[in-house]
JSON list of C-alpha atoms in Angstrom, two decimals:
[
{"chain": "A", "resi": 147, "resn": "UNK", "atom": "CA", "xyz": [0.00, 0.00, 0.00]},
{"chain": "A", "resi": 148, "resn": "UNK", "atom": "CA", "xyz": [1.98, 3.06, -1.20]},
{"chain": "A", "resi": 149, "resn": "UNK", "atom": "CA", "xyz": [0.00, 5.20, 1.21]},
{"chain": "A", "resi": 150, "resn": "UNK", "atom": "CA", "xyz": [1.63, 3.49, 4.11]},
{"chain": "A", "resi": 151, "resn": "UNK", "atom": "CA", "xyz": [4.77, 4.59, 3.37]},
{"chain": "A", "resi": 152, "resn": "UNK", "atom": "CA", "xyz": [5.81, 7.98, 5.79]},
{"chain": "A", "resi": 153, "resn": "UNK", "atom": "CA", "xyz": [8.73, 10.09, 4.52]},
{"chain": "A", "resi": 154, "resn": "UNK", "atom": "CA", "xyz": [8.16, 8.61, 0.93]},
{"chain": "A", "resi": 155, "resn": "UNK", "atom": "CA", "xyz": [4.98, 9.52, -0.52]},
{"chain": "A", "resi": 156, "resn": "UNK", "atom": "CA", "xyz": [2.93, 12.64, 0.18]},
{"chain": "A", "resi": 157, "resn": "UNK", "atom": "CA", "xyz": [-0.35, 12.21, -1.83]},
{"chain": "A", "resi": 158, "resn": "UNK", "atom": "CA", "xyz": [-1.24, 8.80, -4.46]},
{"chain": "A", "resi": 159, "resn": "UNK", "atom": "CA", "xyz": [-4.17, 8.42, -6.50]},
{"chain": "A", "resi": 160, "resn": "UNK", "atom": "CA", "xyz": [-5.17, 6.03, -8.71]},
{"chain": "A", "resi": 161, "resn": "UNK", "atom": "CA", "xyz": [-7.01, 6.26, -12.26]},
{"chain": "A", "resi": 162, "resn": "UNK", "atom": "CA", "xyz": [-7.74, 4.61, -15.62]},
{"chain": "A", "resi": 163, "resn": "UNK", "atom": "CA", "xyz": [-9.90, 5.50, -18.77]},
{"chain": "A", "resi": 164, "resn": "UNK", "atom": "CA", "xyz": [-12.73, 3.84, -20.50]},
{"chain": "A", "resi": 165, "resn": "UNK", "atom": "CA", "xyz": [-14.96, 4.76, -23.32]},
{"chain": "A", "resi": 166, "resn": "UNK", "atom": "CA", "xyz": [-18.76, 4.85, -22.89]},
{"chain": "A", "resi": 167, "resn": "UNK", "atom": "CA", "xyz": [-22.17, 5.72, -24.64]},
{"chain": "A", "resi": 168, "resn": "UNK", "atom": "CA", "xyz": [-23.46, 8.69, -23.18]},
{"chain": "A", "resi": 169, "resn": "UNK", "atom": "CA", "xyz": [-27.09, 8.38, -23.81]},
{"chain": "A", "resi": 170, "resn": "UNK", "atom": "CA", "xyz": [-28.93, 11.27, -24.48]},
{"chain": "A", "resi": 171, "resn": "UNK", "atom": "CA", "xyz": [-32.16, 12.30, -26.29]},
{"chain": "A", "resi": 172, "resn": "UNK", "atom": "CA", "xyz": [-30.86, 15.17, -28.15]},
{"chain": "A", "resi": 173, "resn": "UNK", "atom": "CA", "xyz": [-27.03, 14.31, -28.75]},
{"chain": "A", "resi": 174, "resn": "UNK", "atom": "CA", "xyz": [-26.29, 10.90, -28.03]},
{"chain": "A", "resi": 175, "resn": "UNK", "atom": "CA", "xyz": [-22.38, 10.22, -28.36]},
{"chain": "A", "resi": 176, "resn": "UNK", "atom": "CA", "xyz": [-19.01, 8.23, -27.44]},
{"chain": "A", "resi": 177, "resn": "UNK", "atom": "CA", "xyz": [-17.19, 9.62, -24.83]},
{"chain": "A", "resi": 178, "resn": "UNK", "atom": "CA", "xyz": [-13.94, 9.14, -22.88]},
{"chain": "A", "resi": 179, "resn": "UNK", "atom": "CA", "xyz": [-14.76, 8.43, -19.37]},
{"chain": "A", "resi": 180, "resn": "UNK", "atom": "CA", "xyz": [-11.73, 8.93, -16.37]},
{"chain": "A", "resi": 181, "resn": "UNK", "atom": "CA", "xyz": [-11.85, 6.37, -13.20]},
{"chain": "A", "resi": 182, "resn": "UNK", "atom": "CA", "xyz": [-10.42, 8.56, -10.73]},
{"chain": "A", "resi": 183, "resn": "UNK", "atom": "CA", "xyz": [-10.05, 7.85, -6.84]},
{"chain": "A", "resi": 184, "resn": "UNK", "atom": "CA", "xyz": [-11.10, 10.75, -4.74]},
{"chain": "A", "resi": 185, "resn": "UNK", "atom": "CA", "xyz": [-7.18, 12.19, -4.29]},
{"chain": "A", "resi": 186, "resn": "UNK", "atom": "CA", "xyz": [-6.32, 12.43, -8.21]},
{"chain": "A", "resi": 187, "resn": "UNK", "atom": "CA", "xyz": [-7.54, 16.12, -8.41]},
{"chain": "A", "resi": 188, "resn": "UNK", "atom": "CA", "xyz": [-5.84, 17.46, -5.59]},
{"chain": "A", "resi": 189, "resn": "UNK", "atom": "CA", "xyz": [-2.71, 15.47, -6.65]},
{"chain": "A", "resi": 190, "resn": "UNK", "atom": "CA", "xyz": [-2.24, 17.42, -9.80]},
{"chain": "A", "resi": 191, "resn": "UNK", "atom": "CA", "xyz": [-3.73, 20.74, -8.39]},
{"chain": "A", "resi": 192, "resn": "UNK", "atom": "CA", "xyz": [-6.63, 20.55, -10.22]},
{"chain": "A", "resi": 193, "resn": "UNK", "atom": "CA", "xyz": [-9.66, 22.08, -9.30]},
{"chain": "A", "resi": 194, "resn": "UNK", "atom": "CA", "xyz": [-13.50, 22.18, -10.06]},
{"chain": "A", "resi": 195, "resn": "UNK", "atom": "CA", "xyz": [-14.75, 25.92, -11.65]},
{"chain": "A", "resi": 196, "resn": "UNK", "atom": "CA", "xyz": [-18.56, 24.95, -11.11]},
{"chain": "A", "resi": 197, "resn": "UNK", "atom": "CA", "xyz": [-19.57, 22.32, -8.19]},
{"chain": "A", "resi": 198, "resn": "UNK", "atom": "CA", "xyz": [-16.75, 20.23, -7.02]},
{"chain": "A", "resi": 199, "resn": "UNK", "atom": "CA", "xyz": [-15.07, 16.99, -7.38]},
{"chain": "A", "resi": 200, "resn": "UNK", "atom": "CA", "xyz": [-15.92, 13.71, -5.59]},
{"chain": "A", "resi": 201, "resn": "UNK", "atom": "CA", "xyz": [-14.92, 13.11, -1.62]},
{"chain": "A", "resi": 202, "resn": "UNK", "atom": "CA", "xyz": [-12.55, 10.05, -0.31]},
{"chain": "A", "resi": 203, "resn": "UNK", "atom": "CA", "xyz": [-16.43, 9.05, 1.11]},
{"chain": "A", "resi": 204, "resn": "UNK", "atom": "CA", "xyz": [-18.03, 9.46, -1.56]},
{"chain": "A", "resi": 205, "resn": "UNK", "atom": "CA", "xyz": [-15.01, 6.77, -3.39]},
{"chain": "A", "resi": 206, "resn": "UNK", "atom": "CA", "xyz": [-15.42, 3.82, -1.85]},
{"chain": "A", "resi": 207, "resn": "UNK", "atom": "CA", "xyz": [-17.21, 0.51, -2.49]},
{"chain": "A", "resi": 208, "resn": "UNK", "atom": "CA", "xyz": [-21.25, 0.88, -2.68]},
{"chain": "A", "resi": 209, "resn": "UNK", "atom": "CA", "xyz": [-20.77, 4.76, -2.87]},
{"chain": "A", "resi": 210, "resn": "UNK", "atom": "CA", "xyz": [-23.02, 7.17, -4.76]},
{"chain": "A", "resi": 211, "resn": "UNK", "atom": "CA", "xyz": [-23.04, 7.15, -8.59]},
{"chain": "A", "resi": 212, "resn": "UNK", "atom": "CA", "xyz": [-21.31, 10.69, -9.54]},
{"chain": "A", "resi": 213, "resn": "UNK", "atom": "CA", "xyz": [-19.94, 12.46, -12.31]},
{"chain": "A", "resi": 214, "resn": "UNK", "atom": "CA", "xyz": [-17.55, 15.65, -13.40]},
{"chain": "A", "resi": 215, "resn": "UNK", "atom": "CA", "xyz": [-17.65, 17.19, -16.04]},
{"chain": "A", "resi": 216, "resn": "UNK", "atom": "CA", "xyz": [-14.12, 18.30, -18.23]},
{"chain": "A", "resi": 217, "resn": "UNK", "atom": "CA", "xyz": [-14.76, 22.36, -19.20]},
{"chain": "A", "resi": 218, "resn": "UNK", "atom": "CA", "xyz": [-14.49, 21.35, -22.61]},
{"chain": "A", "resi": 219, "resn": "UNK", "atom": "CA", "xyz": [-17.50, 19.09, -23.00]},
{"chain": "A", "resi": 220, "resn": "UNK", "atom": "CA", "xyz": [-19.39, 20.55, -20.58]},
{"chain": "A", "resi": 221, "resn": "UNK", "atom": "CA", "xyz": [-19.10, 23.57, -23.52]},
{"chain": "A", "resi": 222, "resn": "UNK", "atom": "CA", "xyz": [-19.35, 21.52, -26.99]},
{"chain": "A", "resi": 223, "resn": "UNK", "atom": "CA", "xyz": [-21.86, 19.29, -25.68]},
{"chain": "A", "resi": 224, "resn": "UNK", "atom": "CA", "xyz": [-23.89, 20.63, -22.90]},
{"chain": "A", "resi": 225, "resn": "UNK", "atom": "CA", "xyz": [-23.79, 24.47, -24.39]},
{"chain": "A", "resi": 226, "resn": "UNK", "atom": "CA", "xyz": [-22.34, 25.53, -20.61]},
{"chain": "A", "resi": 227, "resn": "UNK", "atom": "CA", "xyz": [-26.00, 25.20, -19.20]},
{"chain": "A", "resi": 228, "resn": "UNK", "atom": "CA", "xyz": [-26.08, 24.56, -15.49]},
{"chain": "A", "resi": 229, "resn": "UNK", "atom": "CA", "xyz": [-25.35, 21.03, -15.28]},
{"chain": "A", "resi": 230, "resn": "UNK", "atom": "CA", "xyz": [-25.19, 20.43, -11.45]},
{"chain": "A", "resi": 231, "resn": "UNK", "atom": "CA", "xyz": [-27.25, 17.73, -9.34]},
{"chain": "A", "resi": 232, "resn": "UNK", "atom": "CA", "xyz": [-28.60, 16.82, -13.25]},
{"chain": "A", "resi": 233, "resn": "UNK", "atom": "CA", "xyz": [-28.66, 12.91, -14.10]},
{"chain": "A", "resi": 234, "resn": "UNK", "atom": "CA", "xyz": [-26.39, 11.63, -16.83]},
{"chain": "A", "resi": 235, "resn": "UNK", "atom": "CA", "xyz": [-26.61, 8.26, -18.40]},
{"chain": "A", "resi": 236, "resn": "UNK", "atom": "CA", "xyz": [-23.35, 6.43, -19.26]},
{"chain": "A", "resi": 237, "resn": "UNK", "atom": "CA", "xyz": [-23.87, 2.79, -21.03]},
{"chain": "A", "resi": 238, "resn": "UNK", "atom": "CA", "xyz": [-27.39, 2.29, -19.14]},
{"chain": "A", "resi": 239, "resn": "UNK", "atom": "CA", "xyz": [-26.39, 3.75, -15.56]},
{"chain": "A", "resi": 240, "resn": "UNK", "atom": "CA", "xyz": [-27.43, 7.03, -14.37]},
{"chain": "A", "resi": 241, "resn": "UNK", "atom": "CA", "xyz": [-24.93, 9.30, -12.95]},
{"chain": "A", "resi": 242, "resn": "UNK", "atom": "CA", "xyz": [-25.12, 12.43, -10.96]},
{"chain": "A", "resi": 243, "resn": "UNK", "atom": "CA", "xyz": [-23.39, 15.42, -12.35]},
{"chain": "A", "resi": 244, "resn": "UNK", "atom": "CA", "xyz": [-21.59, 17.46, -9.01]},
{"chain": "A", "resi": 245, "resn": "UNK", "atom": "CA", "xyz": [-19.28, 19.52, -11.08]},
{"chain": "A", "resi": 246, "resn": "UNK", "atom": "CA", "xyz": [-17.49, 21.22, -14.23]},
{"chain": "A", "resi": 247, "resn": "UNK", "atom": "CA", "xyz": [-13.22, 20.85, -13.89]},
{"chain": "A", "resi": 248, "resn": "UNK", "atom": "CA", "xyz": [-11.19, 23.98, -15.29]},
{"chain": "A", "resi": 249, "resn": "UNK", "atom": "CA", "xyz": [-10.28, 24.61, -18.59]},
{"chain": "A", "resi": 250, "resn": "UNK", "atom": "CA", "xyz": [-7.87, 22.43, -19.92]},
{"chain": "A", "resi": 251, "resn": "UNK", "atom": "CA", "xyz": [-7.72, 19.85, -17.86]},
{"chain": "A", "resi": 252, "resn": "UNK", "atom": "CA", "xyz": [-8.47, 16.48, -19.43]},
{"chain": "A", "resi": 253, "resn": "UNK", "atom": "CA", "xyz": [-6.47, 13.70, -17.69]},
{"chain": "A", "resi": 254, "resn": "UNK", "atom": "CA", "xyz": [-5.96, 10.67, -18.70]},
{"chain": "A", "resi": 255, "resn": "UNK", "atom": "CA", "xyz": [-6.39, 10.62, -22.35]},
{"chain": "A", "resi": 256, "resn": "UNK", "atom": "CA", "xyz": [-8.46, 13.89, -22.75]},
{"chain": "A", "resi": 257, "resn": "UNK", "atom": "CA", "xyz": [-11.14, 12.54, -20.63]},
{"chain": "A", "resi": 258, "resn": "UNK", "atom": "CA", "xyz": [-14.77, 13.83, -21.39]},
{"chain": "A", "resi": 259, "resn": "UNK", "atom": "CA", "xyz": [-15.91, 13.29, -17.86]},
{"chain": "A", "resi": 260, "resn": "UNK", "atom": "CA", "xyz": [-14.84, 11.42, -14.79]},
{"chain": "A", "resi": 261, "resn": "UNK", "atom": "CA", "xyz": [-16.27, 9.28, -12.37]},
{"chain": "A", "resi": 262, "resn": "UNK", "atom": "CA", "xyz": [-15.08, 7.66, -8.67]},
{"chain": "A", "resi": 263, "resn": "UNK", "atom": "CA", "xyz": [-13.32, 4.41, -8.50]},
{"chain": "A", "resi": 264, "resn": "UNK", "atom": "CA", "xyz": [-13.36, 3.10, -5.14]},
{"chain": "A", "resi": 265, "resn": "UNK", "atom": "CA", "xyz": [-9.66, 2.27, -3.05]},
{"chain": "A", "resi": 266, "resn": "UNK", "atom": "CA", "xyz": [-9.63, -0.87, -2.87]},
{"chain": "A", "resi": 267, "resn": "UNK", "atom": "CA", "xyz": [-11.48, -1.39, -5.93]},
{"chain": "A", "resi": 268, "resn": "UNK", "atom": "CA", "xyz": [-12.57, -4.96, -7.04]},
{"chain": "A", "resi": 269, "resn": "UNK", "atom": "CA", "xyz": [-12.99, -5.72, -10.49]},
{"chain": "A", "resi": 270, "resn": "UNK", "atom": "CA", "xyz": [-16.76, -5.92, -10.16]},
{"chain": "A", "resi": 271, "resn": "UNK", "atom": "CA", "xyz": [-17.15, -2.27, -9.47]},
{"chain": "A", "resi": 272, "resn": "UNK", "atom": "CA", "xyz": [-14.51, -0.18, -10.93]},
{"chain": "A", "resi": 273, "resn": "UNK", "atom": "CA", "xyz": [-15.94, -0.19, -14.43]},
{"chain": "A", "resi": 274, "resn": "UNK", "atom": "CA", "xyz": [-19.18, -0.16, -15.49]},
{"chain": "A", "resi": 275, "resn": "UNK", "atom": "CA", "xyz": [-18.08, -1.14, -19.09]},
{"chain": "A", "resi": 276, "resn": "UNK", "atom": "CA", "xyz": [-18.08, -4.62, -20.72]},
{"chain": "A", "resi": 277, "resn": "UNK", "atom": "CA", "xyz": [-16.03, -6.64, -20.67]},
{"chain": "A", "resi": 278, "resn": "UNK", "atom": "CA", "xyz": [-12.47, -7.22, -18.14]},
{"chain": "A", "resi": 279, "resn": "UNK", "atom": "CA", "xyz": [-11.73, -3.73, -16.30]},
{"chain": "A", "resi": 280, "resn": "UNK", "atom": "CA", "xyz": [-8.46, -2.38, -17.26]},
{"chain": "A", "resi": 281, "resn": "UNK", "atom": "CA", "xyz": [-5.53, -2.60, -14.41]},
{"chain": "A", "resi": 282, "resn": "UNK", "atom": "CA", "xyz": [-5.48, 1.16, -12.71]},
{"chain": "A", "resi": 283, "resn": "UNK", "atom": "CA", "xyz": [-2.05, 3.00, -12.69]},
{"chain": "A", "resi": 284, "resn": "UNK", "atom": "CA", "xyz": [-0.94, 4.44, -9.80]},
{"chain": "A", "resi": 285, "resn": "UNK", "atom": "CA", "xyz": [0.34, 8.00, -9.72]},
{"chain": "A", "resi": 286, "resn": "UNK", "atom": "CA", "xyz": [2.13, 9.87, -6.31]},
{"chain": "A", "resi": 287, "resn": "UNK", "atom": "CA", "xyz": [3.88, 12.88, -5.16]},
{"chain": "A", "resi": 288, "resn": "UNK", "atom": "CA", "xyz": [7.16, 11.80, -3.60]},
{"chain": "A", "resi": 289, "resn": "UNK", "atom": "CA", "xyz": [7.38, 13.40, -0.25]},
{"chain": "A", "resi": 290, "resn": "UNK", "atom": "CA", "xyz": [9.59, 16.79, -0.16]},
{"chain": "A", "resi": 291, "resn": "UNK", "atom": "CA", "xyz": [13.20, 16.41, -0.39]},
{"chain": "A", "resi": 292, "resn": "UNK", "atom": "CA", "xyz": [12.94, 12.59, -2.15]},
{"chain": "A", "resi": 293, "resn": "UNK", "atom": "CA", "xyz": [14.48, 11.78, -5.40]},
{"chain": "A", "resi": 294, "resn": "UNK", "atom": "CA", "xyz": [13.47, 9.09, -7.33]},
{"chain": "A", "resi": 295, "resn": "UNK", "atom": "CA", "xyz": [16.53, 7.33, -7.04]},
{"chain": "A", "resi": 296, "resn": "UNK", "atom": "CA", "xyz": [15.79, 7.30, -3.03]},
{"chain": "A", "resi": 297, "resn": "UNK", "atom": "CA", "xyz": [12.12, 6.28, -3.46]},
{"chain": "A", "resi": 298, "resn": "UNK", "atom": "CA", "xyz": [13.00, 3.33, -6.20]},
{"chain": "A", "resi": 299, "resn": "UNK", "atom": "CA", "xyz": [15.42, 1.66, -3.85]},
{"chain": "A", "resi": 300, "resn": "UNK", "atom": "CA", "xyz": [12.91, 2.17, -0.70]},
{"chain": "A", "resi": 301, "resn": "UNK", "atom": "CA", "xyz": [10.33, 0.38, -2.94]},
{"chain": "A", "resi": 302, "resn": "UNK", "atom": "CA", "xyz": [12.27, -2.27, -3.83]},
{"chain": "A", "resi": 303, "resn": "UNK", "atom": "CA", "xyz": [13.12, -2.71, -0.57]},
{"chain": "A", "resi": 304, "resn": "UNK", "atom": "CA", "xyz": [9.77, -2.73, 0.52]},
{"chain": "A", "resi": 305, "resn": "UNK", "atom": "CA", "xyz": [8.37, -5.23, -2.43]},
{"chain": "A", "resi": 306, "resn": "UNK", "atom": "CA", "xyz": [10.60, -7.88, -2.14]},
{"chain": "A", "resi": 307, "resn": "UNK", "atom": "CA", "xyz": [10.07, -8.13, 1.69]},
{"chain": "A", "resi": 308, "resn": "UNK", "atom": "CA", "xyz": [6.45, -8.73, 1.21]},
{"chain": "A", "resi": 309, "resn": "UNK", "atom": "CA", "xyz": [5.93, -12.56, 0.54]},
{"chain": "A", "resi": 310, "resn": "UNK", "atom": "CA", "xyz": [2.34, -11.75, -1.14]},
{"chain": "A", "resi": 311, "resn": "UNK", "atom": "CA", "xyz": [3.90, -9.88, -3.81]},
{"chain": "A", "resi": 312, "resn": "UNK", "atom": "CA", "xyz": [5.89, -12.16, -5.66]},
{"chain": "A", "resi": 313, "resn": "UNK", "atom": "CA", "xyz": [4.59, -12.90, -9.21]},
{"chain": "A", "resi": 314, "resn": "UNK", "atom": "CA", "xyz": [2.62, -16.02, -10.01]},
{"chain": "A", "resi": 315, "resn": "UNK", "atom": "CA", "xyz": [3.72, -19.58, -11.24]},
{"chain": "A", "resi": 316, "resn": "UNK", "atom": "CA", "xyz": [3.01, -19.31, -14.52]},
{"chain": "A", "resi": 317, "resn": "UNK", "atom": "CA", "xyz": [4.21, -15.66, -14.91]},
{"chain": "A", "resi": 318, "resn": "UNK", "atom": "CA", "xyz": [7.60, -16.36, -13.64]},
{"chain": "A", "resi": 319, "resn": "UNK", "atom": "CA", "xyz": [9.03, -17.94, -17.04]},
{"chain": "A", "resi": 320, "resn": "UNK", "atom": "CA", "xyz": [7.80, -14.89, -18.79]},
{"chain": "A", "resi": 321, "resn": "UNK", "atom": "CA", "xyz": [9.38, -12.19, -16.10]},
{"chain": "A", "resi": 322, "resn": "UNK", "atom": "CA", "xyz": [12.65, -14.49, -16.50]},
{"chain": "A", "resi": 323, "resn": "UNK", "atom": "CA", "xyz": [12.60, -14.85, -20.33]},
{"chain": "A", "resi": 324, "resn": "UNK", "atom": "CA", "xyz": [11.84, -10.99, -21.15]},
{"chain": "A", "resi": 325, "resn": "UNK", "atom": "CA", "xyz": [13.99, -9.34, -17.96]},
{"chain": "A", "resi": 326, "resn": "UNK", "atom": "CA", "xyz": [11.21, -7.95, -17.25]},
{"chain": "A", "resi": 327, "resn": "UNK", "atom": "CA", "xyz": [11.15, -6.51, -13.47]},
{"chain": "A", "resi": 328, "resn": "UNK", "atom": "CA", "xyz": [8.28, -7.42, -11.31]},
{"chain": "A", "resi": 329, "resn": "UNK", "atom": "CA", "xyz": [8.44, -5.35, -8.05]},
{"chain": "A", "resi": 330, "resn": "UNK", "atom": "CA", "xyz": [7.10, -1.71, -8.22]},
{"chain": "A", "resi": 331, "resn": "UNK", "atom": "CA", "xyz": [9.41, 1.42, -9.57]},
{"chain": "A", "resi": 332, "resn": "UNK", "atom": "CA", "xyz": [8.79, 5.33, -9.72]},
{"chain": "A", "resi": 333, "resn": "UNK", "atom": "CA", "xyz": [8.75, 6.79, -12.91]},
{"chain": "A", "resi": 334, "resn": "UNK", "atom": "CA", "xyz": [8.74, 11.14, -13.05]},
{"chain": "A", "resi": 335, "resn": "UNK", "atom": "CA", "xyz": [5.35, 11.78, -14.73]},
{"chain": "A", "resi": 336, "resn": "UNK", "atom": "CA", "xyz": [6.59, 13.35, -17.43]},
{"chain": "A", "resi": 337, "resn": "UNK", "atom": "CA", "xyz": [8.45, 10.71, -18.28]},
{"chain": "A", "resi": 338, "resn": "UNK", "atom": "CA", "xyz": [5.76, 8.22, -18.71]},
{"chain": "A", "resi": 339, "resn": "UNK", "atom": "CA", "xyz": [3.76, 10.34, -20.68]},
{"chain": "A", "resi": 340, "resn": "UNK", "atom": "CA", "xyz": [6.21, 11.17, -23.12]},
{"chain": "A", "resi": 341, "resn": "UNK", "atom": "CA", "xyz": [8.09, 8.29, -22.81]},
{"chain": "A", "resi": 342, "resn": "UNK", "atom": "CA", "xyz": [10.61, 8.07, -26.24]},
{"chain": "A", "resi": 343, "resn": "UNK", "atom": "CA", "xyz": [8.86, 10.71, -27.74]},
{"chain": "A", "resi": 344, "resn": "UNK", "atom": "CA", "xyz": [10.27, 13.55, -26.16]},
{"chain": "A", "resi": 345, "resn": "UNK", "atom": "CA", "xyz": [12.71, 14.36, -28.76]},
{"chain": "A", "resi": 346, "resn": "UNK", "atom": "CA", "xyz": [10.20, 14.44, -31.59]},
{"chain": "A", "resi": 347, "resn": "UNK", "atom": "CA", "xyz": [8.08, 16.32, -29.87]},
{"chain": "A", "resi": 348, "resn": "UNK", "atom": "CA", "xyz": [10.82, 18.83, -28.82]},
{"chain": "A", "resi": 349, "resn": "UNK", "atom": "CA", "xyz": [11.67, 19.39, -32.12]},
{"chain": "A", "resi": 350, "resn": "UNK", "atom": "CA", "xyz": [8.54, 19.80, -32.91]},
{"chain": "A", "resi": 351, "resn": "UNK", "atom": "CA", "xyz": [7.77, 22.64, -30.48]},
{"chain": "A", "resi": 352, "resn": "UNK", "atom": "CA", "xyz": [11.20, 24.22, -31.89]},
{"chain": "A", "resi": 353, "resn": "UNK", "atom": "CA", "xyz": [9.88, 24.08, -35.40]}
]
């Protein structure tokens, strides 16, 4: 549990994206839903313009069906009327509309909308889509004064002495055939959103 871990981590959240049908009489369309736990907002210091964003009590297992809005679609798609407390329908399942995020921000994957995944989350309830629910990623803010050097060796530490989290039988051959490295490691954000791109795109920005 990374949020057990004092002097290393100062906030973690946890997310993943789906795509859904909203359903709606007028202007029915496909739309790019973000699973966010309760702490992925204040995480990135991100903020709600109209309403608010979803509580750590509201998140949880058997918690109320609710729904933000990103600035963008509430615009194209909702023509900025006054959304809050209204009922949305996502694949079927109505969900309650609390509030509008600022312009801009879309994450993960330029997100139309999000809605609360509960920590834990089984796989029965963090997606209401068909089929298997994607794996969330995990995302933290290291505590001050921790590089990620520091936190990747406290992790590793950490993993390995944990009996439960050793891989399965028939994953080991895998791990072992494609060096792969099981235990957990902190990546900078920007990092793993750019990934091997970076170059490209700094070119890019230079052209």
């Amino acid at each position: 549990n990374m949020r057990a871990m004092p002097g290393l981590i100062s906030g973690v959240a946890a997310y993943f994206s789906t795509t859904a049908n909203l359903i709606d009489a007028v202007r029915p369309a496909r739309v790019t839903v973000g699973h966010a736990s309760a702490g992925l907002f204040n995480l990135l210091g991100a903020a709600a313009v109209v309403g608010r964003v979803f509580s750590d009590s509201e998140a949880r297992v058997g918690g109320p069906p609710l729904a933000v809005l990103s600035y963008g679609f509430w615009q194209s798609h909702f023509g900025s009327r006054d959304m809050l407390d209204s009922v949305i329908s996502l694949d079927g399942n109505p969900f309650t509309v609390i509030g509008v995020m600022r312009a801009g921000f879309t994450f993960p994957d330029r997100s139309d909308l999000w809605v609360p995944i509960p920590i834990p989350s089984p796989p029965a309830v963090i997606s209401f889509s068909r089929g298997l629910p994607p794996q969330p990623h995990t995302i933290a803010r290291l505590a001050p004064g921790v590089s990620v050097d520091e936190a990747n060796a406290r992790l590793y530490s950490l993993w390995h002495a944990d009996q439960r989290t050793q891989p399965p039988a028939w994953m080991k051959d895998a791990i072992q055939k494609e060096q792969t490295r099981w235990y957990q490691t902190a990546v900078p954000m920007q990092e793993s959103l750019v990934g091997d791109r970076r170059v490209t795109l700094l070119i890019l920005l230079g052209a």
